[in-house]
JSON list of C-alpha atoms in Angstrom, two decimals:
[
{"chain": "A", "resi": 1, "resn": "GLY", "atom": "CA", "xyz": [-163.86, -231.30, -68.76]},
{"chain": "A", "resi": 2, "resn": "SER", "atom": "CA", "xyz": [-160.29, -232.90, -68.74]},
{"chain": "A", "resi": 3, "resn": "SER", "atom": "CA", "xyz": [-157.07, -229.95, -69.01]},
{"chain": "A", "resi": 4, "resn": "GLY", "atom": "CA", "xyz": [-155.98, -231.24, -72.16]},
{"chain": "A", "resi": 5, "resn": "ILE", "atom": "CA", "xyz": [-159.24, -229.42, -73.77]},
{"chain": "A", "resi": 6, "resn": "ASN", "atom": "CA", "xyz": [-159.40, -229.60, -78.27]},
{"chain": "A", "resi": 7, "resn": "ALA", "atom": "CA", "xyz": [-160.82, -226.05, -78.08]},
{"chain": "A", "resi": 8, "resn": "GLU", "atom": "CA", "xyz": [-161.31, -227.21, -82.03]},
{"chain": "A", "resi": 9, "resn": "TRP", "atom": "CA", "xyz": [-164.73, -228.95, -83.39]},
{"chain": "A", "resi": 10, "resn": "PRO", "atom": "CA", "xyz": [-165.60, -232.67, -82.90]},
{"chain": "A", "resi": 11, "resn": "LEU", "atom": "CA", "xyz": [-164.89, -232.53, -86.82]},
{"chain": "A", "resi": 12, "resn": "ARG", "atom": "CA", "xyz": [-166.59, -234.63, -89.55]},
{"chain": "A", "resi": 13, "resn": "PRO", "atom": "CA", "xyz": [-164.93, -235.58, -92.14]},
{"chain": "A", "resi": 14, "resn": "GLY", "atom": "CA", "xyz": [-164.74, -233.37, -94.99]},
{"chain": "A", "resi": 15, "resn": "THR", "atom": "CA", "xyz": [-165.38, -230.27, -93.42]},
{"chain": "A", "resi": 16, "resn": "SER", "atom": "CA", "xyz": [-161.40, -229.79, -92.63]},
{"chain": "A", "resi": 17, "resn": "GLY", "atom": "CA", "xyz": [-162.35, -226.03, -93.26]},
{"chain": "A", "resi": 18, "resn": "LYS", "atom": "CA", "xyz": [-165.25, -225.28, -90.99]},
{"chain": "A", "resi": 19, "resn": "SER", "atom": "CA", "xyz": [-163.98, -224.24, -87.56]},
{"chain": "A", "resi": 20, "resn": "HIS", "atom": "CA", "xyz": [-163.20, -221.14, -88.50]},
{"chain": "A", "resi": 21, "resn": "GLU", "atom": "CA", "xyz": [-166.51, -219.98, -90.34]},
{"chain": "A", "resi": 22, "resn": "MET", "atom": "CA", "xyz": [-168.06, -222.36, -86.48]},
{"chain": "A", "resi": 23, "resn": "PHE", "atom": "CA", "xyz": [-165.36, -219.48, -84.05]},
{"chain": "A", "resi": 24, "resn": "LYS", "atom": "CA", "xyz": [-167.15, -216.92, -86.57]},
{"chain": "A", "resi": 25, "resn": "GLU", "atom": "CA", "xyz": [-170.95, -218.04, -85.86]},
{"chain": "A", "resi": 26, "resn": "ALA", "atom": "CA", "xyz": [-170.04, -217.89, -81.75]},
{"chain": "A", "resi": 27, "resn": "ALA", "atom": "CA", "xyz": [-168.46, -214.67, -81.93]},
{"chain": "A", "resi": 28, "resn": "GLN", "atom": "CA", "xyz": [-172.69, -213.94, -83.13]},
{"chain": "A", "resi": 29, "resn": "LYS", "atom": "CA", "xyz": [-174.08, -216.35, -81.73]},
{"chain": "A", "resi": 30, "resn": "PRO", "atom": "CA", "xyz": [-172.02, -218.16, -78.84]},
{"chain": "A", "resi": 31, "resn": "GLU", "atom": "CA", "xyz": [-174.45, -220.92, -77.91]},
{"chain": "A", "resi": 32, "resn": "VAL", "atom": "CA", "xyz": [-172.69, -221.93, -81.05]},
{"chain": "A", "resi": 33, "resn": "LEU", "atom": "CA", "xyz": [-170.19, -222.99, -78.35]},
{"chain": "A", "resi": 34, "resn": "ASP", "atom": "CA", "xyz": [-172.06, -225.23, -76.66]},
{"chain": "A", "resi": 35, "resn": "GLU", "atom": "CA", "xyz": [-171.60, -228.05, -78.81]},
{"chain": "A", "resi": 36, "resn": "LEU", "atom": "CA", "xyz": [-168.20, -229.05, -77.30]},
{"chain": "A", "resi": 37, "resn": "ASP", "atom": "CA", "xyz": [-167.04, -230.41, -74.08]},
{"chain": "A", "resi": 38, "resn": "ILE", "atom": "CA", "xyz": [-166.14, -227.36, -72.79]},
{"chain": "A", "resi": 39, "resn": "ASP", "atom": "CA", "xyz": [-167.09, -225.89, -69.06]},
{"chain": "A", "resi": 40, "resn": "ASP", "atom": "CA", "xyz": [-168.19, -221.83, -69.18]},
{"chain": "A", "resi": 41, "resn": "HIS", "atom": "CA", "xyz": [-165.28, -220.43, -67.33]},
{"chain": "A", "resi": 42, "resn": "THR", "atom": "CA", "xyz": [-163.38, -221.96, -70.68]},
{"chain": "A", "resi": 43, "resn": "LYS", "atom": "CA", "xyz": [-165.99, -221.37, -72.54]},
{"chain": "A", "resi": 44, "resn": "GLU", "atom": "CA", "xyz": [-166.17, -217.01, -71.59]},
{"chain": "A", "resi": 45, "resn": "VAL", "atom": "CA", "xyz": [-162.04, -216.82, -72.82]},
{"chain": "A", "resi": 46, "resn": "LEU", "atom": "CA", "xyz": [-162.26, -218.86, -75.56]},
{"chain": "A", "resi": 47, "resn": "LEU", "atom": "CA", "xyz": [-165.48, -216.67, -76.89]},
{"chain": "A", "resi": 48, "resn": "LYS", "atom": "CA", "xyz": [-163.69, -213.35, -76.18]},
{"chain": "A", "resi": 49, "resn": "ASN", "atom": "CA", "xyz": [-160.38, -214.59, -77.78]},
{"chain": "A", "resi": 50, "resn": "ILE", "atom": "CA", "xyz": [-162.33, -215.42, -80.97]},
{"chain": "A", "resi": 51, "resn": "LYS", "atom": "CA", "xyz": [-164.50, -211.66, -81.04]},
{"chain": "A", "resi": 52, "resn": "ARG", "atom": "CA", "xyz": [-160.51, -209.97, -79.84]},
{"chain": "A", "resi": 53, "resn": "ARG", "atom": "CA", "xyz": [-158.82, -211.99, -83.03]},
{"chain": "A", "resi": 54, "resn": "LEU", "atom": "CA", "xyz": [-161.93, -211.87, -85.60]},
{"chain": "A", "resi": 55, "resn": "THR", "atom": "CA", "xyz": [-163.45, -207.99, -84.58]},
{"chain": "A", "resi": 56, "resn": "PRO", "atom": "CA", "xyz": [-160.70, -205.50, -86.70]},
{"chain": "A", "resi": 57, "resn": "GLN", "atom": "CA", "xyz": [-159.39, -203.29, -84.44]},
{"chain": "A", "resi": 58, "resn": "ALA", "atom": "CA", "xyz": [-159.69, -199.02, -86.63]},
{"chain": "A", "resi": 59, "resn": "VAL", "atom": "CA", "xyz": [-155.78, -196.96, -85.41]},
{"chain": "A", "resi": 60, "resn": "LYS", "atom": "CA", "xyz": [-157.22, -193.42, -85.52]},
{"chain": "A", "resi": 61, "resn": "VAL", "atom": "CA", "xyz": [-153.62, -191.73, -87.10]},
{"chain": "A", "resi": 62, "resn": "ARG", "atom": "CA", "xyz": [-153.14, -187.84, -86.70]},
{"chain": "A", "resi": 63, "resn": "ALA", "atom": "CA", "xyz": [-150.66, -185.69, -87.55]},
{"chain": "A", "resi": 64, "resn": "ASP", "atom": "CA", "xyz": [-150.40, -181.81, -86.76]},
{"chain": "A", "resi": 65, "resn": "VAL", "atom": "CA", "xyz": [-149.30, -179.45, -89.39]},
{"chain": "A", "resi": 66, "resn": "GLU", "atom": "CA", "xyz": [-148.89, -175.41, -89.33]},
{"chain": "A", "resi": 67, "resn": "VAL", "atom": "CA", "xyz": [-149.83, -174.03, -92.84]},
{"chain": "A", "resi": 68, "resn": "LEU", "atom": "CA", "xyz": [-149.72, -170.15, -93.18]},
{"chain": "A", "resi": 69, "resn": "CYS", "atom": "CA", "xyz": [-149.36, -168.13, -95.91]},
{"chain": "A", "resi": 70, "resn": "TYR", "atom": "CA", "xyz": [-148.49, -163.89, -95.69]},
{"chain": "A", "resi": 71, "resn": "ALA", "atom": "CA", "xyz": [-148.61, -163.09, -98.94]},
{"chain": "A", "resi": 72, "resn": "TYR", "atom": "CA", "xyz": [-151.82, -160.73, -99.91]},
{"chain": "A", "resi": 73, "resn": "GLU", "atom": "CA", "xyz": [-154.20, -163.64, -100.74]},
{"chain": "A", "resi": 74, "resn": "GLY", "atom": "CA", "xyz": [-152.80, -165.61, -97.72]},
{"chain": "A", "resi": 75, "resn": "ILE", "atom": "CA", "xyz": [-156.89, -166.99, -96.52]},
{"chain": "A", "resi": 76, "resn": "ASP", "atom": "CA", "xyz": [-157.08, -168.89, -100.02]},
{"chain": "A", "resi": 77, "resn": "ALA", "atom": "CA", "xyz": [-153.82, -170.30, -100.44]},
{"chain": "A", "resi": 78, "resn": "VAL", "atom": "CA", "xyz": [-153.97, -171.37, -97.17]},
{"chain": "A", "resi": 79, "resn": "LYS", "atom": "CA", "xyz": [-157.40, -172.62, -98.29]},
{"chain": "A", "resi": 80, "resn": "ALA", "atom": "CA", "xyz": [-156.15, -174.01, -101.74]},
{"chain": "A", "resi": 81, "resn": "ALA", "atom": "CA", "xyz": [-153.42, -176.27, -99.90]},
{"chain": "A", "resi": 82, "resn": "LEU", "atom": "CA", "xyz": [-155.56, -177.93, -97.18]},
{"chain": "A", "resi": 83, "resn": "ARG", "atom": "CA", "xyz": [-158.59, -178.86, -100.08]},
{"chain": "A", "resi": 84, "resn": "ALA", "atom": "CA", "xyz": [-155.32, -180.32, -102.09]},
{"chain": "A", "resi": 85, "resn": "GLY", "atom": "CA", "xyz": [-154.22, -182.05, -98.70]},
{"chain": "A", "resi": 86, "resn": "LEU", "atom": "CA", "xyz": [-158.36, -183.55, -98.58]},
{"chain": "A", "resi": 87, "resn": "LYS", "atom": "CA", "xyz": [-158.67, -184.57, -102.24]},
{"chain": "A", "resi": 88, "resn": "LEU", "atom": "CA", "xyz": [-156.50, -187.35, -101.58]},
{"chain": "A", "resi": 89, "resn": "ALA", "atom": "CA", "xyz": [-159.61, -188.55, -98.69]},
{"chain": "A", "resi": 90, "resn": "THR", "atom": "CA", "xyz": [-161.42, -191.38, -100.69]},
{"chain": "A", "resi": 91, "resn": "GLU", "atom": "CA", "xyz": [-164.39, -193.56, -99.45]},
{"chain": "A", "resi": 92, "resn": "GLU", "atom": "CA", "xyz": [-161.44, -196.64, -98.42]},
{"chain": "A", "resi": 93, "resn": "VAL", "atom": "CA", "xyz": [-158.80, -193.55, -96.43]},
{"chain": "A", "resi": 94, "resn": "PRO", "atom": "CA", "xyz": [-161.35, -191.33, -95.20]},
{"chain": "A", "resi": 95, "resn": "LEU", "atom": "CA", "xyz": [-159.00, -188.49, -94.51]},
{"chain": "A", "resi": 96, "resn": "LYS", "atom": "CA", "xyz": [-160.42, -185.19, -92.66]},
{"chain": "A", "resi": 97, "resn": "ILE", "atom": "CA", "xyz": [-158.53, -182.41, -91.54]},
{"chain": "A", "resi": 98, "resn": "ASN", "atom": "CA", "xyz": [-159.18, -179.66, -88.27]},
{"chain": "A", "resi": 99, "resn": "LEU", "atom": "CA", "xyz": [-158.24, -176.53, -87.39]},
{"chain": "A", "resi": 100, "resn": "ILE", "atom": "CA", "xyz": [-157.30, -176.15, -84.09]},
{"chain": "A", "resi": 101, "resn": "ALA", "atom": "CA", "xyz": [-156.29, -172.73, -84.30]},
{"chain": "A", "resi": 102, "resn": "PRO", "atom": "CA", "xyz": [-155.19, -170.98, -86.85]},
{"chain": "A", "resi": 103, "resn": "PRO", "atom": "CA", "xyz": [-151.83, -172.00, -88.01]},
{"chain": "A", "resi": 104, "resn": "ILE", "atom": "CA", "xyz": [-151.87, -175.24, -86.97]},
{"chain": "A", "resi": 105, "resn": "TYR", "atom": "CA", "xyz": [-154.12, -177.92, -88.58]},
{"chain": "A", "resi": 106, "resn": "VAL", "atom": "CA", "xyz": [-154.68, -182.07, -88.17]},
{"chain": "A", "resi": 107, "resn": "ILE", "atom": "CA", "xyz": [-154.89, -184.44, -90.39]},
{"chain": "A", "resi": 108, "resn": "SER", "atom": "CA", "xyz": [-156.53, -187.51, -89.24]},
{"chain": "A", "resi": 109, "resn": "VAL", "atom": "CA", "xyz": [-157.78, -190.66, -90.94]},
{"chain": "A", "resi": 110, "resn": "THR", "atom": "CA", "xyz": [-159.01, -193.72, -89.12]},
{"chain": "A", "resi": 111, "resn": "LEU", "atom": "CA", "xyz": [-159.04, -197.23, -90.20]},
{"chain": "A", "resi": 112, "resn": "PHE", "atom": "CA", "xyz": [-157.83, -200.26, -89.75]},
{"chain": "A", "resi": 113, "resn": "ASN", "atom": "CA", "xyz": [-154.40, -200.65, -91.59]},
{"chain": "A", "resi": 114, "resn": "GLU", "atom": "CA", "xyz": [-151.85, -198.53, -89.51]},
{"chain": "A", "resi": 115, "resn": "GLU", "atom": "CA", "xyz": [-150.38, -198.31, -92.60]},
{"chain": "A", "resi": 116, "resn": "LYS", "atom": "CA", "xyz": [-152.21, -197.51, -95.27]},
{"chain": "A", "resi": 117, "resn": "GLY", "atom": "CA", "xyz": [-153.49, -195.02, -92.70]},
{"chain": "A", "resi": 118, "resn": "VAL", "atom": "CA", "xyz": [-150.06, -193.19, -91.74]},
{"chain": "A", "resi": 119, "resn": "GLU", "atom": "CA", "xyz": [-149.48, -193.26, -95.73]},
{"chain": "A", "resi": 120, "resn": "ALA", "atom": "CA", "xyz": [-152.19, -191.17, -96.11]},
{"chain": "A", "resi": 121, "resn": "VAL", "atom": "CA", "xyz": [-151.73, -188.97, -93.68]},
{"chain": "A", "resi": 122, "resn": "ARG", "atom": "CA", "xyz": [-148.23, -189.00, -95.83]},
{"chain": "A", "resi": 123, "resn": "ALA", "atom": "CA", "xyz": [-149.41, -188.12, -99.13]},
{"chain": "A", "resi": 124, "resn": "SER", "atom": "CA", "xyz": [-151.79, -185.77, -97.57]},
{"chain": "A", "resi": 125, "resn": "MET", "atom": "CA", "xyz": [-148.98, -183.01, -95.89]},
{"chain": "A", "resi": 126, "resn": "GLU", "atom": "CA", "xyz": [-146.78, -183.55, -99.45]},
{"chain": "A", "resi": 127, "resn": "ALA", "atom": "CA", "xyz": [-150.10, -181.99, -101.75]},
{"chain": "A", "resi": 128, "resn": "ILE", "atom": "CA", "xyz": [-151.28, -179.06, -98.88]},
{"chain": "A", "resi": 129, "resn": "LYS", "atom": "CA", "xyz": [-146.93, -178.56, -98.35]},
{"chain": "A", "resi": 130, "resn": "ASN", "atom": "CA", "xyz": [-146.56, -178.52, -101.75]},
{"chain": "A", "resi": 131, "resn": "SER", "atom": "CA", "xyz": [-149.52, -176.16, -102.63]},
{"chain": "A", "resi": 132, "resn": "ILE", "atom": "CA", "xyz": [-148.56, -173.40, -100.00]},
{"chain": "A", "resi": 133, "resn": "GLU", "atom": "CA", "xyz": [-144.81, -174.08, -100.69]},
{"chain": "A", "resi": 134, "resn": "ALA", "atom": "CA", "xyz": [-146.31, -173.13, -104.59]},
{"chain": "A", "resi": 135, "resn": "SER", "atom": "CA", "xyz": [-148.12, -169.86, -102.76]},
{"chain": "A", "resi": 136, "resn": "LYS", "atom": "CA", "xyz": [-145.02, -168.35, -101.62]},
{"chain": "A", "resi": 137, "resn": "GLY", "atom": "CA", "xyz": [-146.61, -170.21, -97.17]},
{"chain": "A", "resi": 138, "resn": "THR", "atom": "CA", "xyz": [-145.55, -172.04, -94.88]},
{"chain": "A", "resi": 139, "resn": "PHE", "atom": "CA", "xyz": [-144.75, -175.17, -94.38]},
{"chain": "A", "resi": 140, "resn": "ASN", "atom": "CA", "xyz": [-144.36, -177.02, -91.20]},
{"chain": "A", "resi": 141, "resn": "VAL", "atom": "CA", "xyz": [-144.73, -180.47, -89.13]},
{"chain": "A", "resi": 142, "resn": "LYS", "atom": "CA", "xyz": [-145.66, -180.11, -85.71]},
{"chain": "A", "resi": 143, "resn": "LEU", "atom": "CA", "xyz": [-146.78, -183.75, -85.16]},
{"chain": "A", "resi": 144, "resn": "ASP", "atom": "CA", "xyz": [-145.01, -186.18, -87.65]},
{"chain": "A", "resi": 145, "resn": "PRO", "atom": "CA", "xyz": [-147.52, -189.11, -88.49]},
{"chain": "A", "resi": 146, "resn": "LYS", "atom": "CA", "xyz": [-148.43, -191.51, -85.33]},
{"chain": "A", "resi": 147, "resn": "VAL", "atom": "CA", "xyz": [-151.25, -193.70, -84.24]},
{"chain": "A", "resi": 148, "resn": "VAL", "atom": "CA", "xyz": [-153.26, -193.06, -81.00]},
{"chain": "A", "resi": 149, "resn": "THR", "atom": "CA", "xyz": [-155.78, -194.35, -79.80]},
{"chain": "A", "resi": 150, "resn": "GLU", "atom": "CA", "xyz": [-158.88, -192.10, -78.21]},
{"chain": "A", "resi": 151, "resn": "ARG", "atom": "CA", "xyz": [-157.27, -190.46, -75.25]},
{"chain": "A", "resi": 152, "resn": "GLU", "atom": "CA", "xyz": [-153.81, -189.84, -76.93]},
{"chain": "A", "resi": 153, "resn": "ASP", "atom": "CA", "xyz": [-156.09, -187.89, -79.19]},
{"chain": "A", "resi": 154, "resn": "GLN", "atom": "CA", "xyz": [-158.01, -186.10, -76.10]},
{"chain": "A", "resi": 155, "resn": "LYS", "atom": "CA", "xyz": [-154.80, -184.91, -74.71]},
{"chain": "A", "resi": 156, "resn": "LEU", "atom": "CA", "xyz": [-152.71, -184.03, -78.36]},
{"chain": "A", "resi": 157, "resn": "GLN", "atom": "CA", "xyz": [-156.02, -182.17, -78.74]},
{"chain": "A", "resi": 158, "resn": "GLU", "atom": "CA", "xyz": [-156.07, -180.03, -75.37]},
{"chain": "A", "resi": 159, "resn": "GLU", "atom": "CA", "xyz": [-153.49, -179.65, -75.53]},
{"chain": "A", "resi": 160, "resn": "LEU", "atom": "CA", "xyz": [-151.64, -178.28, -79.02]},
{"chain": "A", "resi": 161, "resn": "GLU", "atom": "CA", "xyz": [-155.29, -175.19, -77.63]},
{"chain": "A", "resi": 162, "resn": "GLN", "atom": "CA", "xyz": [-153.26, -175.30, -74.50]},
{"chain": "A", "resi": 163, "resn": "ARG", "atom": "CA", "xyz": [-150.37, -173.52, -76.76]},
{"chain": "A", "resi": 164, "resn": "GLU", "atom": "CA", "xyz": [-152.56, -171.88, -78.53]},
{"chain": "A", "resi": 165, "resn": "ARG", "atom": "CA", "xyz": [-154.49, -169.83, -75.44]},
{"chain": "A", "resi": 166, "resn": "ASP", "atom": "CA", "xyz": [-150.66, -169.28, -73.78]},
{"chain": "A", "resi": 167, "resn": "MET", "atom": "CA", "xyz": [-149.08, -168.25, -77.58]},
{"chain": "A", "resi": 168, "resn": "MET", "atom": "CA", "xyz": [-151.68, -165.50, -78.05]},
{"chain": "A", "resi": 169, "resn": "GLU", "atom": "CA", "xyz": [-151.71, -163.89, -74.47]},
{"chain": "A", "resi": 170, "resn": "LYS", "atom": "CA", "xyz": [-147.69, -164.07, -74.55]},
{"chain": "A", "resi": 171, "resn": "ASP", "atom": "CA", "xyz": [-148.58, -162.21, -78.27]},
{"chain": "A", "resi": 172, "resn": "GLY", "atom": "CA", "xyz": [-149.99, -159.44, -76.47]},
{"chain": "A", "resi": 173, "resn": "ASP", "atom": "CA", "xyz": [-147.07, -158.60, -73.76]},
{"chain": "A", "resi": 174, "resn": "GLU", "atom": "CA", "xyz": [-144.94, -158.42, -75.81]},
{"chain": "A", "resi": 175, "resn": "ASP", "atom": "CA", "xyz": [-143.16, -157.99, -80.45]},
{"chain": "A", "resi": 176, "resn": "SER", "atom": "CA", "xyz": [-140.10, -159.44, -80.35]},
{"chain": "A", "resi": 177, "resn": "GLU", "atom": "CA", "xyz": [-141.55, -162.28, -81.28]},
{"chain": "A", "resi": 178, "resn": "ASP", "atom": "CA", "xyz": [-141.19, -160.67, -84.70]},
{"chain": "A", "resi": 179, "resn": "GLU", "atom": "CA", "xyz": [-138.36, -160.13, -84.83]},
{"chain": "A", "resi": 180, "resn": "GLU", "atom": "CA", "xyz": [-137.35, -163.63, -85.64]},
{"chain": "A", "resi": 181, "resn": "SER", "atom": "CA", "xyz": [-139.99, -165.19, -87.63]},
{"chain": "A", "resi": 182, "resn": "GLU", "atom": "CA", "xyz": [-138.87, -162.60, -90.37]},
{"chain": "A", "resi": 183, "resn": "ASP", "atom": "CA", "xyz": [-135.18, -163.88, -89.91]},
{"chain": "A", "resi": 184, "resn": "ASP", "atom": "CA", "xyz": [-136.82, -167.09, -90.69]},
{"chain": "A", "resi": 185, "resn": "GLU", "atom": "CA", "xyz": [-138.62, -165.64, -93.93]},
{"chain": "A", "resi": 186, "resn": "GLU", "atom": "CA", "xyz": [-135.83, -164.80, -95.06]},
{"chain": "A", "resi": 187, "resn": "GLU", "atom": "CA", "xyz": [-134.08, -168.17, -95.12]},
{"chain": "A", "resi": 188, "resn": "GLU", "atom": "CA", "xyz": [-137.72, -169.83, -96.50]},
{"chain": "A", "resi": 189, "resn": "SER", "atom": "CA", "xyz": [-137.15, -167.28, -99.83]},
{"chain": "A", "resi": 190, "resn": "ASP", "atom": "CA", "xyz": [-133.42, -168.81, -100.65]},
{"chain": "A", "resi": 191, "resn": "GLU", "atom": "CA", "xyz": [-135.37, -171.97, -100.62]},
{"chain": "A", "resi": 192, "resn": "ASN", "atom": "CA", "xyz": [-138.01, -170.90, -102.99]},
{"chain": "A", "resi": 193, "resn": "GLU", "atom": "CA", "xyz": [-136.14, -169.27, -105.40]},
{"chain": "A", "resi": 194, "resn": "VAL", "atom": "CA", "xyz": [-133.82, -172.73, -105.99]}
]
């Protein structure tokens, strides 16, 4: 074939909108491309491009948060806060909240629209924050909402689990950590009274 390949279909009069439809069809049935006067290699490249363009890529957005409450009904307060975050899940926006190790939770959603995903995760974080702070608990963001690939997601998961294991070993050794956290508590409560 000549090098100036015309990858538009040989359109019949009055069918100008059809080439996109044809490309869509080609993604399902490659033999549609046989109508084109192109060699196999070109056909292969064309098919790859068509498939890539027509297949929307789902993205996973995740955020890691710390939710804790030392009040008498602390565990219930945390559960209620997480439920508040999950209330925003819909069929279209399937939010999930998973425990990594107390008090760290992952809020994640997988969908085709990255911005919508980040927005949904942020809204969920906001709901959890409001709920736990109303119960005099604490909310901290460990990882801002970000788009992660399968591999990154796995890696983050492993890192967090490793960090949790280290923390547990460290907790066994010394108590000096507690003093620091008490200072934080005081600061927190000042803010809450306002």
